[in-house]
mmCIF file of C-alpha atoms in Angstrom:
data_model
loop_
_atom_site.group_PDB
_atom_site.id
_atom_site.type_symbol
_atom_site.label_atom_id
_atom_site.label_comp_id
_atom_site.label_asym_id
_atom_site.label_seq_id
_atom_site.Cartn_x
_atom_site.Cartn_y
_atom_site.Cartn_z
ATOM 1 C CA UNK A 1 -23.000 12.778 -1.824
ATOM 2 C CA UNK A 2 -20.655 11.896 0.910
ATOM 3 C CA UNK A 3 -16.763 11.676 0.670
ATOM 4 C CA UNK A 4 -14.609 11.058 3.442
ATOM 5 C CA UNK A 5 -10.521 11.488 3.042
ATOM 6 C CA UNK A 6 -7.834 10.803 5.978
ATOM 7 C CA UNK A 7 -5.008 13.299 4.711
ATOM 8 C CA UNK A 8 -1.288 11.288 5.142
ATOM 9 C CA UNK A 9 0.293 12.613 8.802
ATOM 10 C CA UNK A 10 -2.463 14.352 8.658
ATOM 11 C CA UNK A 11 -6.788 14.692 10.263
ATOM 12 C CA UNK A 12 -9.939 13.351 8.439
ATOM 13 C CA UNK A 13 -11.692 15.351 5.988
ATOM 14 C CA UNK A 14 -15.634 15.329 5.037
ATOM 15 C CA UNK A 15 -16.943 16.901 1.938
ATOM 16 C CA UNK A 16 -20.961 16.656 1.969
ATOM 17 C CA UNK A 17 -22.492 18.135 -1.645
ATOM 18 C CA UNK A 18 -25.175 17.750 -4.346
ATOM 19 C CA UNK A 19 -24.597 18.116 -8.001
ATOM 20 C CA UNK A 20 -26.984 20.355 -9.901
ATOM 21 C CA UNK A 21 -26.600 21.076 -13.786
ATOM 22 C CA UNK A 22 -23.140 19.729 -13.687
ATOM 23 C CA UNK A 23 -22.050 22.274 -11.095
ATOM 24 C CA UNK A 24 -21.177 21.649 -6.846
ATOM 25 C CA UNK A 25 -23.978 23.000 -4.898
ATOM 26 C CA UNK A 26 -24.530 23.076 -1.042
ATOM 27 C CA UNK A 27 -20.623 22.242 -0.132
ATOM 28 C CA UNK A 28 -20.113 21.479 3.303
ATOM 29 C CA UNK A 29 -16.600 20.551 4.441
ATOM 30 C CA UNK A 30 -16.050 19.185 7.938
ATOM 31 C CA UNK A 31 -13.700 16.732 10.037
ATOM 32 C CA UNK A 32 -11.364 16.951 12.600
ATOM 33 C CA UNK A 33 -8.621 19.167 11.123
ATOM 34 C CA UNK A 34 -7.450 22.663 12.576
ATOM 35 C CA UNK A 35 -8.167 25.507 11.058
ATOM 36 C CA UNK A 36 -7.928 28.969 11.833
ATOM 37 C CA UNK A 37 -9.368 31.810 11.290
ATOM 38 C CA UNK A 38 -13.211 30.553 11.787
ATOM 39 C CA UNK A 39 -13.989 32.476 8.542
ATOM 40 C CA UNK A 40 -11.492 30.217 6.428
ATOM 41 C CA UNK A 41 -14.229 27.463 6.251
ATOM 42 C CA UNK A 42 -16.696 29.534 5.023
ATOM 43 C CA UNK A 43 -13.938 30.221 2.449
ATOM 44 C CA UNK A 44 -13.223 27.305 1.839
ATOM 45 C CA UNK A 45 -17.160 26.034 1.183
ATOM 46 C CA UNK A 46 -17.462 29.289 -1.039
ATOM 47 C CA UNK A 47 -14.717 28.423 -3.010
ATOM 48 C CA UNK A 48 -15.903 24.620 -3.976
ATOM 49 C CA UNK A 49 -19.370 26.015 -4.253
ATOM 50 C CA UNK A 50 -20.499 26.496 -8.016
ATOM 51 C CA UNK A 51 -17.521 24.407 -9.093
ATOM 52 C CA UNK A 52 -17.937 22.001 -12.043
ATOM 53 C CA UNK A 53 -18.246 19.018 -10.970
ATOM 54 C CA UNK A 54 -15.513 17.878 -13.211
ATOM 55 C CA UNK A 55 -12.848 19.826 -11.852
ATOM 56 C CA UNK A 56 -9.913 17.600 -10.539
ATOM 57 C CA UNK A 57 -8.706 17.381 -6.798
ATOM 58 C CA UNK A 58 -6.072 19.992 -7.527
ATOM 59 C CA UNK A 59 -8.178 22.535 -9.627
ATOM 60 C CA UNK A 60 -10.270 22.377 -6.587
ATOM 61 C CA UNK A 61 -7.516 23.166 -4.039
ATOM 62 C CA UNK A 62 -6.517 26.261 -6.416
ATOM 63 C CA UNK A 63 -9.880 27.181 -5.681
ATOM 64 C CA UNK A 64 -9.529 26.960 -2.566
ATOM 65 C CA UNK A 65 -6.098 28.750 -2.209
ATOM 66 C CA UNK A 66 -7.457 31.628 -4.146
ATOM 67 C CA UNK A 67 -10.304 32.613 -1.607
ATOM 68 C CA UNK A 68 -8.746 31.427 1.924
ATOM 69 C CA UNK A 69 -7.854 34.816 4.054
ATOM 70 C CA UNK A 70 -4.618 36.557 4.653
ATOM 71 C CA UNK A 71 -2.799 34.562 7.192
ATOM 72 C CA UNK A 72 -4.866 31.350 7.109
ATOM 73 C CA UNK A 73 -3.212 28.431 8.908
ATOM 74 C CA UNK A 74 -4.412 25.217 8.532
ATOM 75 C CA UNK A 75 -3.154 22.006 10.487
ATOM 76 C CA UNK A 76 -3.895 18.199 9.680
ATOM 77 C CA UNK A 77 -5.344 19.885 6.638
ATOM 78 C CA UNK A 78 -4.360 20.762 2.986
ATOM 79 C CA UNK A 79 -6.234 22.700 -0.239
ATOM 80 C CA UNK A 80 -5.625 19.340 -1.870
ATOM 81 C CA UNK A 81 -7.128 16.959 0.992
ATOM 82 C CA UNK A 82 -10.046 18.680 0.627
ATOM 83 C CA UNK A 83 -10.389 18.586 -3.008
ATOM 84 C CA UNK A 84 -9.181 14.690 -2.620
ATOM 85 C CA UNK A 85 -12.691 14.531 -0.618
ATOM 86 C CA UNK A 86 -14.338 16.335 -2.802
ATOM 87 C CA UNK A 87 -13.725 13.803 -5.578
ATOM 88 C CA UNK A 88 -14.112 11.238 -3.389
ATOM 89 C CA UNK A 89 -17.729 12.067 -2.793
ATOM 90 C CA UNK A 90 -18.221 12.620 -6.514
ATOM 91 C CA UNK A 91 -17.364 9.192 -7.239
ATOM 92 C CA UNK A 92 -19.090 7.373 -4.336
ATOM 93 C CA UNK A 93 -16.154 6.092 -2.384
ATOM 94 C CA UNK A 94 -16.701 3.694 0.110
ATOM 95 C CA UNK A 95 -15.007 3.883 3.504
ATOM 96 C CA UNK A 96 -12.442 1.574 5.598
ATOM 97 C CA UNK A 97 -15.436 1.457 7.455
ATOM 98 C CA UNK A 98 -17.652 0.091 4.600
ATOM 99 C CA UNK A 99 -16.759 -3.484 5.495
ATOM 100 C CA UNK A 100 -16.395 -6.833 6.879
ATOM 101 C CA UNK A 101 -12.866 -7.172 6.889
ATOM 102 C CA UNK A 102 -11.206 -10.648 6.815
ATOM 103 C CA UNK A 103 -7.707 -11.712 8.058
ATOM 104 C CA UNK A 104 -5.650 -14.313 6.635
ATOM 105 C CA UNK A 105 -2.402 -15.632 8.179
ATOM 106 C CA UNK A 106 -1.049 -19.065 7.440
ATOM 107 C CA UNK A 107 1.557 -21.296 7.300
ATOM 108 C CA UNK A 108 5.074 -20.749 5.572
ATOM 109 C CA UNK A 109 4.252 -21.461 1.782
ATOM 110 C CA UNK A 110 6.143 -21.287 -1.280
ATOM 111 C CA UNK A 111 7.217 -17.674 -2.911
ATOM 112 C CA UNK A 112 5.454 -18.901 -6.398
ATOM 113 C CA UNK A 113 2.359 -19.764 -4.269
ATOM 114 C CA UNK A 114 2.246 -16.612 -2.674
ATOM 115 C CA UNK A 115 2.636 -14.603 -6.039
ATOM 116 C CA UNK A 116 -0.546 -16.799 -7.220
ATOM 117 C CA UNK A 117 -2.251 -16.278 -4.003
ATOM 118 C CA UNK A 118 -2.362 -12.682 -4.662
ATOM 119 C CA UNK A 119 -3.621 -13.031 -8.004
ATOM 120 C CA UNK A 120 -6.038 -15.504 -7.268
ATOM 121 C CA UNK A 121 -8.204 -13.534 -3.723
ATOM 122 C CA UNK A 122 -7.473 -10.666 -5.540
ATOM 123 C CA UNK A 123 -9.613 -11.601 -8.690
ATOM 124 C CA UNK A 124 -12.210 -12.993 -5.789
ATOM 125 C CA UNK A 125 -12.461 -9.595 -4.623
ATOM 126 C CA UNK A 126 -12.968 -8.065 -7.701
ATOM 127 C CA UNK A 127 -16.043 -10.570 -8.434
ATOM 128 C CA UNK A 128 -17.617 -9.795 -5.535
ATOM 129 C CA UNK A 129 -17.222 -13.059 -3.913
ATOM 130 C CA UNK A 130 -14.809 -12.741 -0.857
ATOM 131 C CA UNK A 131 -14.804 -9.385 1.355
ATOM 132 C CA UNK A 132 -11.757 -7.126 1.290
ATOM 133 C CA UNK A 133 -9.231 -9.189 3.006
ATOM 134 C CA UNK A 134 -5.919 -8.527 4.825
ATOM 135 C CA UNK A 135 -3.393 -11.675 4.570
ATOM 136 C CA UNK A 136 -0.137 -11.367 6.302
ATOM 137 C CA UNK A 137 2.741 -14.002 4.756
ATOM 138 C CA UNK A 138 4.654 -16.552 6.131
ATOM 139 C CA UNK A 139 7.733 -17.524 3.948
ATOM 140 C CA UNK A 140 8.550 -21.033 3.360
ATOM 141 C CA UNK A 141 12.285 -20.106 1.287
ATOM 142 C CA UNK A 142 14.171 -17.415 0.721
ATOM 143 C CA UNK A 143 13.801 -15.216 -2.470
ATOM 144 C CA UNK A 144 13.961 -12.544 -4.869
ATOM 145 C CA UNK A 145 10.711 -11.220 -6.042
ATOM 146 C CA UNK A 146 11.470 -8.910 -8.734
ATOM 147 C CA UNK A 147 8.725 -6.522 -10.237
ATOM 148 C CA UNK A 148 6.176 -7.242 -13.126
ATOM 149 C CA UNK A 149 8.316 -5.099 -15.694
ATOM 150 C CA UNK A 150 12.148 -5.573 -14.298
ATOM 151 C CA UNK A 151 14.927 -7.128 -16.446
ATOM 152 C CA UNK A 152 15.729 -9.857 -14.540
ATOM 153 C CA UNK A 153 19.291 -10.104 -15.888
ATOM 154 C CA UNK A 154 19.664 -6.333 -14.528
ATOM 155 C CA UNK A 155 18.379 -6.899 -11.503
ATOM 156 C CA UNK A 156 19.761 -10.509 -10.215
ATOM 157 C CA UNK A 157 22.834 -12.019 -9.861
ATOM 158 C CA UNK A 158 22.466 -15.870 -10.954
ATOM 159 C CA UNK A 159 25.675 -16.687 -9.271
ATOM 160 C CA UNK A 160 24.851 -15.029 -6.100
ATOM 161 C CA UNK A 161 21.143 -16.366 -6.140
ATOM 162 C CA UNK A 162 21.840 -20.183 -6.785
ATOM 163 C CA UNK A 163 25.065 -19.630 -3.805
ATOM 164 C CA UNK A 164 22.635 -19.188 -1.067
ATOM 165 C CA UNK A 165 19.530 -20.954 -2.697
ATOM 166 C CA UNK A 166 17.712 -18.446 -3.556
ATOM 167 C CA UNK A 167 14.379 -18.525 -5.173
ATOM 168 C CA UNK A 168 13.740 -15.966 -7.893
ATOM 169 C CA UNK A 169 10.044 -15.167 -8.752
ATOM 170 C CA UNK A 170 8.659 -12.467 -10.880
ATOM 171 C CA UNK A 171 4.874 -10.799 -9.066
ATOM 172 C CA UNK A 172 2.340 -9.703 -11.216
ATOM 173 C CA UNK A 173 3.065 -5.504 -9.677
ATOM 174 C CA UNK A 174 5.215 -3.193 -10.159
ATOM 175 C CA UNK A 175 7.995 -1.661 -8.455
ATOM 176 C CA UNK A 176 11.510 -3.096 -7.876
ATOM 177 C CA UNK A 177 13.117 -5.810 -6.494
ATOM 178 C CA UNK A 178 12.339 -7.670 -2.904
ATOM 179 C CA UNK A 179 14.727 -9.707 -1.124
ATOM 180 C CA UNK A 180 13.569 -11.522 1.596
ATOM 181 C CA UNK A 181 14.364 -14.655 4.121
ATOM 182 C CA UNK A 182 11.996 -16.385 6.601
ATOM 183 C CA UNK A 183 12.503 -15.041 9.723
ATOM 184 C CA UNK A 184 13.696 -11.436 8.490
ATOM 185 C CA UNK A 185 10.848 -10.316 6.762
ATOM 186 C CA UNK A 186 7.044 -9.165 7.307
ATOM 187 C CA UNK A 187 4.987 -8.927 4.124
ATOM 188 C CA UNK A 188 1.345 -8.164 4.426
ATOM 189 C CA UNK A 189 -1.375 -8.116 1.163
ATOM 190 C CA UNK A 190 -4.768 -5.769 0.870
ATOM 191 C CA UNK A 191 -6.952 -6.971 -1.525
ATOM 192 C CA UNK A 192 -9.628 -4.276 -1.786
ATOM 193 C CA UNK A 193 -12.315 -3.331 -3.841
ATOM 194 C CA UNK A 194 -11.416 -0.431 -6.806
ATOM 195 C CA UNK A 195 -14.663 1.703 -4.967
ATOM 196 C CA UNK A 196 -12.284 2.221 -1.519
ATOM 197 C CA UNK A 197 -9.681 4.226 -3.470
ATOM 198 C CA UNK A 198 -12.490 5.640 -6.061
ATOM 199 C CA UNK A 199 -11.516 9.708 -6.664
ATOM 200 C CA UNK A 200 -7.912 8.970 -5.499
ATOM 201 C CA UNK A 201 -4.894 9.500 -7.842
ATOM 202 C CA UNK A 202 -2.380 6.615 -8.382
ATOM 203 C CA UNK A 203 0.169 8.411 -5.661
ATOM 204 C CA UNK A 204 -2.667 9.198 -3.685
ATOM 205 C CA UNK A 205 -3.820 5.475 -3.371
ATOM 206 C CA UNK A 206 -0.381 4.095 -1.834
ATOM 207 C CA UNK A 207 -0.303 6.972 0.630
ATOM 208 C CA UNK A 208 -4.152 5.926 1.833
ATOM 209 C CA UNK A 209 -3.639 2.148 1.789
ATOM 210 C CA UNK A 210 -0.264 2.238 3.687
ATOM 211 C CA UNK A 211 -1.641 4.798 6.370
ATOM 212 C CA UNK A 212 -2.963 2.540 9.048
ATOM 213 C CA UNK A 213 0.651 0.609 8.978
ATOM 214 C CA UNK A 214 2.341 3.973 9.455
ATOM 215 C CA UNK A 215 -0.085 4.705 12.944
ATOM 216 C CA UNK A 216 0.629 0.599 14.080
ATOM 217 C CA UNK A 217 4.690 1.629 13.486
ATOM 218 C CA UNK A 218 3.834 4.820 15.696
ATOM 219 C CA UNK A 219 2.069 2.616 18.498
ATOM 220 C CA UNK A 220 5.452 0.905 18.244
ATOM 221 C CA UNK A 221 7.319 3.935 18.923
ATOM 222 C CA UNK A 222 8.589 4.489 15.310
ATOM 223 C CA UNK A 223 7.876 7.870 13.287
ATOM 224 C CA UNK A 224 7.056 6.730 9.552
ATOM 225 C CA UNK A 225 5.905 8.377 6.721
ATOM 226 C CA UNK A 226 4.630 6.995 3.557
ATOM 227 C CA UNK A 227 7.895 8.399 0.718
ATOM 228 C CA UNK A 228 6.321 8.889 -2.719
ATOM 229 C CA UNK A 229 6.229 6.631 -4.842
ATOM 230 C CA UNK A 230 6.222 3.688 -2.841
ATOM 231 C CA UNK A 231 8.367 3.904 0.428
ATOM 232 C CA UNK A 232 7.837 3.906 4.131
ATOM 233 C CA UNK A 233 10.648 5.513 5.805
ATOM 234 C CA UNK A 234 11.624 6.734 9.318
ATOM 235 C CA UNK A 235 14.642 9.569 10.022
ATOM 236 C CA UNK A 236 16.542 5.578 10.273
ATOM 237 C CA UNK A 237 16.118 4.747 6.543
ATOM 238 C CA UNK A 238 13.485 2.836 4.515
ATOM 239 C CA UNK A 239 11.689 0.272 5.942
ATOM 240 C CA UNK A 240 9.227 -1.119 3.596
ATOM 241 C CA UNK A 241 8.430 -0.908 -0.075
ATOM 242 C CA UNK A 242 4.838 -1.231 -1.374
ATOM 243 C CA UNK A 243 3.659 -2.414 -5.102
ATOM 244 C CA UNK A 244 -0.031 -2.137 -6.312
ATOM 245 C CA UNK A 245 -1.902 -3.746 -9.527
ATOM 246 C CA UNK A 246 -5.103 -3.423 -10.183
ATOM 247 C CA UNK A 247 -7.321 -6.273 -11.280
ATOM 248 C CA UNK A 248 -10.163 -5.745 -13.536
ATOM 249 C CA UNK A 249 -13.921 -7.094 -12.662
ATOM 250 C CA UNK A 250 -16.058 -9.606 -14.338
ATOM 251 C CA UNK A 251 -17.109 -8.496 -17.952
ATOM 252 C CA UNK A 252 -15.038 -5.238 -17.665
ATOM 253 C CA UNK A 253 -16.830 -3.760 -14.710
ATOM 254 C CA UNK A 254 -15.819 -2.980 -11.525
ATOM 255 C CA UNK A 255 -12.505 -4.412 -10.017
ATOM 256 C CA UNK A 256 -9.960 -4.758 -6.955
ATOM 257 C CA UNK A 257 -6.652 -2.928 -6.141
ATOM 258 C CA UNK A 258 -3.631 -5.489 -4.670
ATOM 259 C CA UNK A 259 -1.507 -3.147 -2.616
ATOM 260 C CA UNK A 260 1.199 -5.466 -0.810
ATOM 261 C CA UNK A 261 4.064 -4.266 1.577
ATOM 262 C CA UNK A 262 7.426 -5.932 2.371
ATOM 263 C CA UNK A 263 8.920 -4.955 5.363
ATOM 264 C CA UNK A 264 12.251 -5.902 6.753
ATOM 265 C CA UNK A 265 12.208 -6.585 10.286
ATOM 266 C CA UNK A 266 16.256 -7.942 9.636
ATOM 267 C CA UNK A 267 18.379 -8.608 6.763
ATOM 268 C CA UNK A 268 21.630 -10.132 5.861
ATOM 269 C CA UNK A 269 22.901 -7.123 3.824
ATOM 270 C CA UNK A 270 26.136 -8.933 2.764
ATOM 271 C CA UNK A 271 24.044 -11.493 0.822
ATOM 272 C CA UNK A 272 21.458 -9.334 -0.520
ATOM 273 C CA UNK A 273 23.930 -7.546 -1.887
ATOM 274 C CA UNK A 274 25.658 -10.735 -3.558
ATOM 275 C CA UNK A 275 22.164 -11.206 -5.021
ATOM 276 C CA UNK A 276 20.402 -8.079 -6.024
ATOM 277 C CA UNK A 277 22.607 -6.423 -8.776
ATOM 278 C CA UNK A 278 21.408 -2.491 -6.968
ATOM 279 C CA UNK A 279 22.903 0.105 -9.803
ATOM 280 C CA UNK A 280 24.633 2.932 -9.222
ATOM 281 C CA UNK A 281 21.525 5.107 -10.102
ATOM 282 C CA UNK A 282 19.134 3.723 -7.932
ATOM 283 C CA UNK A 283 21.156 4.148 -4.865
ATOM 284 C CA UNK A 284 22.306 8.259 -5.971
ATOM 285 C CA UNK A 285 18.192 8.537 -6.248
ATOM 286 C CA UNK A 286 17.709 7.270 -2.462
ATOM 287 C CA UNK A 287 20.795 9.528 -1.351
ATOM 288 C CA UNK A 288 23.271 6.976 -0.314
ATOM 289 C CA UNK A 289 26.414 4.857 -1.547
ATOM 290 C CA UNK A 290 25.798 1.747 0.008
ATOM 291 C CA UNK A 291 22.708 -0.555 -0.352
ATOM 292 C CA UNK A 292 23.509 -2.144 3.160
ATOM 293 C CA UNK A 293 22.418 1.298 4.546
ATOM 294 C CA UNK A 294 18.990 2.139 2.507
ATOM 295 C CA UNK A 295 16.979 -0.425 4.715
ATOM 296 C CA UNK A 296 16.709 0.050 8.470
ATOM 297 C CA UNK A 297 15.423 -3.372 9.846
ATOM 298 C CA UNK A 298 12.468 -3.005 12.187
ATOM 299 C CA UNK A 299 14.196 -5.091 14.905
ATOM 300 C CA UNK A 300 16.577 -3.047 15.823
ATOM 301 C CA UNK A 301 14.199 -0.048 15.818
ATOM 302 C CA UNK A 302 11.287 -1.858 18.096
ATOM 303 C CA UNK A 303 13.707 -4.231 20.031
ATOM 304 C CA UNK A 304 10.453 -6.447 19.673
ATOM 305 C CA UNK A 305 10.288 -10.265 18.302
ATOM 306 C CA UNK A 306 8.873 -10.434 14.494
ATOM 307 C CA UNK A 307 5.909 -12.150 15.751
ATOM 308 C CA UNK A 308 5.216 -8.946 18.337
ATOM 309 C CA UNK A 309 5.517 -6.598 15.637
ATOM 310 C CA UNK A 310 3.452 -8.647 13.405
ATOM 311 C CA UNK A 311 0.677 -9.301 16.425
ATOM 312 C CA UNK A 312 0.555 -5.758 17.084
ATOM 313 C CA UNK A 313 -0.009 -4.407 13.763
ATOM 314 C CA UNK A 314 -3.008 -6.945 13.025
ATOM 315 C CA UNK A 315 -4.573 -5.567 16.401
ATOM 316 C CA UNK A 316 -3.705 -1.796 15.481
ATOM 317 C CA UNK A 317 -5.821 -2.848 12.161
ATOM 318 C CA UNK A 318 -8.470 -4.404 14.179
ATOM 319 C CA UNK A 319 -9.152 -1.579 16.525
ATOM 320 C CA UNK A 320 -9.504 0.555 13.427
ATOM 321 C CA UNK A 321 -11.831 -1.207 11.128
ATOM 322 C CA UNK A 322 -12.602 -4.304 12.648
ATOM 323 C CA UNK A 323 -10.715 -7.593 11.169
ATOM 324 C CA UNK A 324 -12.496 -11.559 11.697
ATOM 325 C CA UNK A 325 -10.064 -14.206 11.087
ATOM 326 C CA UNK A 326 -10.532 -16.360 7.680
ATOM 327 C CA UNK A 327 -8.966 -18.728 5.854
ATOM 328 C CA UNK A 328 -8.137 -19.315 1.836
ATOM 329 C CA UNK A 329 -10.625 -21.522 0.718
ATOM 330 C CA UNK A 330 -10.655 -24.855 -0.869
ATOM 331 C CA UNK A 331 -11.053 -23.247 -4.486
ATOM 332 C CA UNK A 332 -8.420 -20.709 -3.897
ATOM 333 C CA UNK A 333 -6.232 -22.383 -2.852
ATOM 334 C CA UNK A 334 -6.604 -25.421 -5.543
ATOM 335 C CA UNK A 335 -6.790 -22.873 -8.425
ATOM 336 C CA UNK A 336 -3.637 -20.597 -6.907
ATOM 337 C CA UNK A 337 -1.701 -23.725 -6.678
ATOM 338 C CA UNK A 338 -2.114 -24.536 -10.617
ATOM 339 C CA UNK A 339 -1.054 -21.032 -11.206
ATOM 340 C CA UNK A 340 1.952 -21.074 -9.026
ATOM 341 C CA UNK A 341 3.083 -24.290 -11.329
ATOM 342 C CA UNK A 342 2.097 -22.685 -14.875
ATOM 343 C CA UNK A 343 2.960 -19.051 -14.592
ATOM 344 C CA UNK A 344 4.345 -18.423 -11.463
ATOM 345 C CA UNK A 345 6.563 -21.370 -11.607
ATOM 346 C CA UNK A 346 7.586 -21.111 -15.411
ATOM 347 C CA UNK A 347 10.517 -20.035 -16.834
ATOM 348 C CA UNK A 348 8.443 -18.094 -18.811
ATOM 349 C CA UNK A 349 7.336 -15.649 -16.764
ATOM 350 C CA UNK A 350 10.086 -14.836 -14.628
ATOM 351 C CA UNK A 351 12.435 -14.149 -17.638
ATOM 352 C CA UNK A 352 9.137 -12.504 -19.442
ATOM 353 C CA UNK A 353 11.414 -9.530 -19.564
ATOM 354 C CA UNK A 354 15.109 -11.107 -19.962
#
């Protein structure tokens, strides 16, 4: 069994084993991480050897904490990246690597479509019958997309919204509220089979999905780090938020993660703040008073145009994993389009939770 795990900021980890009578055997941990003394990685294969296979990523990194030597220093490398691997290998992950990646980038379209649109290649994914795909959004309005389990009285202002003609639209992940305008934001899907973040925790997943953003920011000349829960930040402030849902397979089997990331290359604070209703409590929990200064727009940190940024960070994906440009197809697009009008579009489902 083979498990491969790129730890956050950090180097790529390799975890080679068999399983015999429910127990590790013949651990071999490799990548290229920092690690010193020599004798630590003999520790550390000791430790994971004889290990039930059960054991979760962080009973593993006990492990290994237990038996590394005095004075061990490890760099691009943590007791819990390797266990990550570890149960990465045990499940039969696949890799970045693993596929035919597809890009799609089109037109501005409607927020409701692009709610459906995620739904809909999402659900294609998961049945096996369009390849892990990459689609980067163009906005046709301005809007609010508030998440699948937000009040929508708590977290819009009706007033403000219908002033500057906003759309309000409720996605089908969680998280908080989005606002966005043409122009002033980048928003980018992943659609990706459920075996890519197999032996991952929840937290785990967002850090792995958003990494290749944070090294296209850093080709930029912007130090980001993924912020648990959901967050990329820089020393500047937040600069994206990500949501996930995951989608189950046909008859119950295996599925597809939607992890999509809004970015805000500029932003009219005044108005978002005459449209978001942002409480009291979430701004103490981000460490600020004012919601004009919890997002840090990528313009002014690049000094680049939107469509540079947005260039650049398809090509930092495509020198990583290799990205062909696609399109949504006839079906998808037909069947994403209904959904926009029935749930997407309905009353219904954005006040689903009043």
């Amino acid at each position: 069994m083979h498990g491969e795990y790129k730890v956050p900021g950090g180097k790529l980890v390799v975890a080679d084993l068999e399983v015999e009578d429910g127990a590790l055997r013949h651990v071999r941990v490799a990548g290229d991480f920092f690690l010193e003394p020599d004798e630590a990685l003999d520790a550390v294969n000791g430790a994971l050897e004889g290990a039930p296979a059960d054991t979760d990523a962080a009973g593993l990194a006990a492990r290994i904490d237990a038996a590394l030597p005095a004075g061990t220093v490890m760099y691009g490398l943590t007791s819990e990246g390797v266990g990550v691997a570890v149960r990465r290998a045990l499940a039969r992950a696949t890799d970045w690597t693993d596929y035919d990646w597809q890009l799609i980038h089109e037109g501005p379209q409607a927020p409701a479509l692009h709610m459906a649109l995620d739904e809909v290649l999402t659900a294609e994914v998961a049945a096996g019958r369009r390849p892990p795909t990459l689609r980067v959004w163009e906005w046709g309005a301005p809007a609010v997309i508030i998440g699948s389990f937000q009040s929508l009285r708590n977290e819009v202002d009706p007033r403000g919204a219908a002033r500057h003609g906003i759309e309000v639209v409720r996605r089908i992940s969680g998280g908080g509220a989005m606002f966005v305008e043409p122009g002033n934001t980048i928003t980018y899907s992943l659609s990706v089979p459920e075996s890519l973040v197999q032996g991952l925790s929840f937290q785990d997943s967002y850090a792995y999905l958003d990494d290749w953003v944070l090294g296209a920011l850093a080709e930029m000349g912007i130090r980001a780090w993924y912020q648990p829960l959901n967050d990329i930040a820089t020393d500047q402030g937040k600069i994206a938020g990500a949501a996930q849902k995951r989608i189950v397979g046909p008859d119950g089997g295996p599925g597809a993660v939607l992890h999509h990331v809004t970015m805000s290359y500029d932003i009219d604070a005044d108005k978002m703040v005459e449209v978001l209703r942002i409480g009291r409590e979430k701004l103490s929990d981000k460490g600020t008073r004012s919601a004009k200064k919890r997002v840090d727009p990528l313009r002014r940190q690049t000094g680049l145009p939107r469509e540079s940024v947005i260039d650049r960070m398809i090509e930092s994906f495509r020198a990583r994993y290799g990205l062909v440009r696609g399109e949504v197809t006839a079906d998808e697009l037909a069947r994403a389009r209904a959904l926009a009008e029935t749930k997407f579009g309905a009353p219904e489902w954005t006040a689903r939770v009043p």
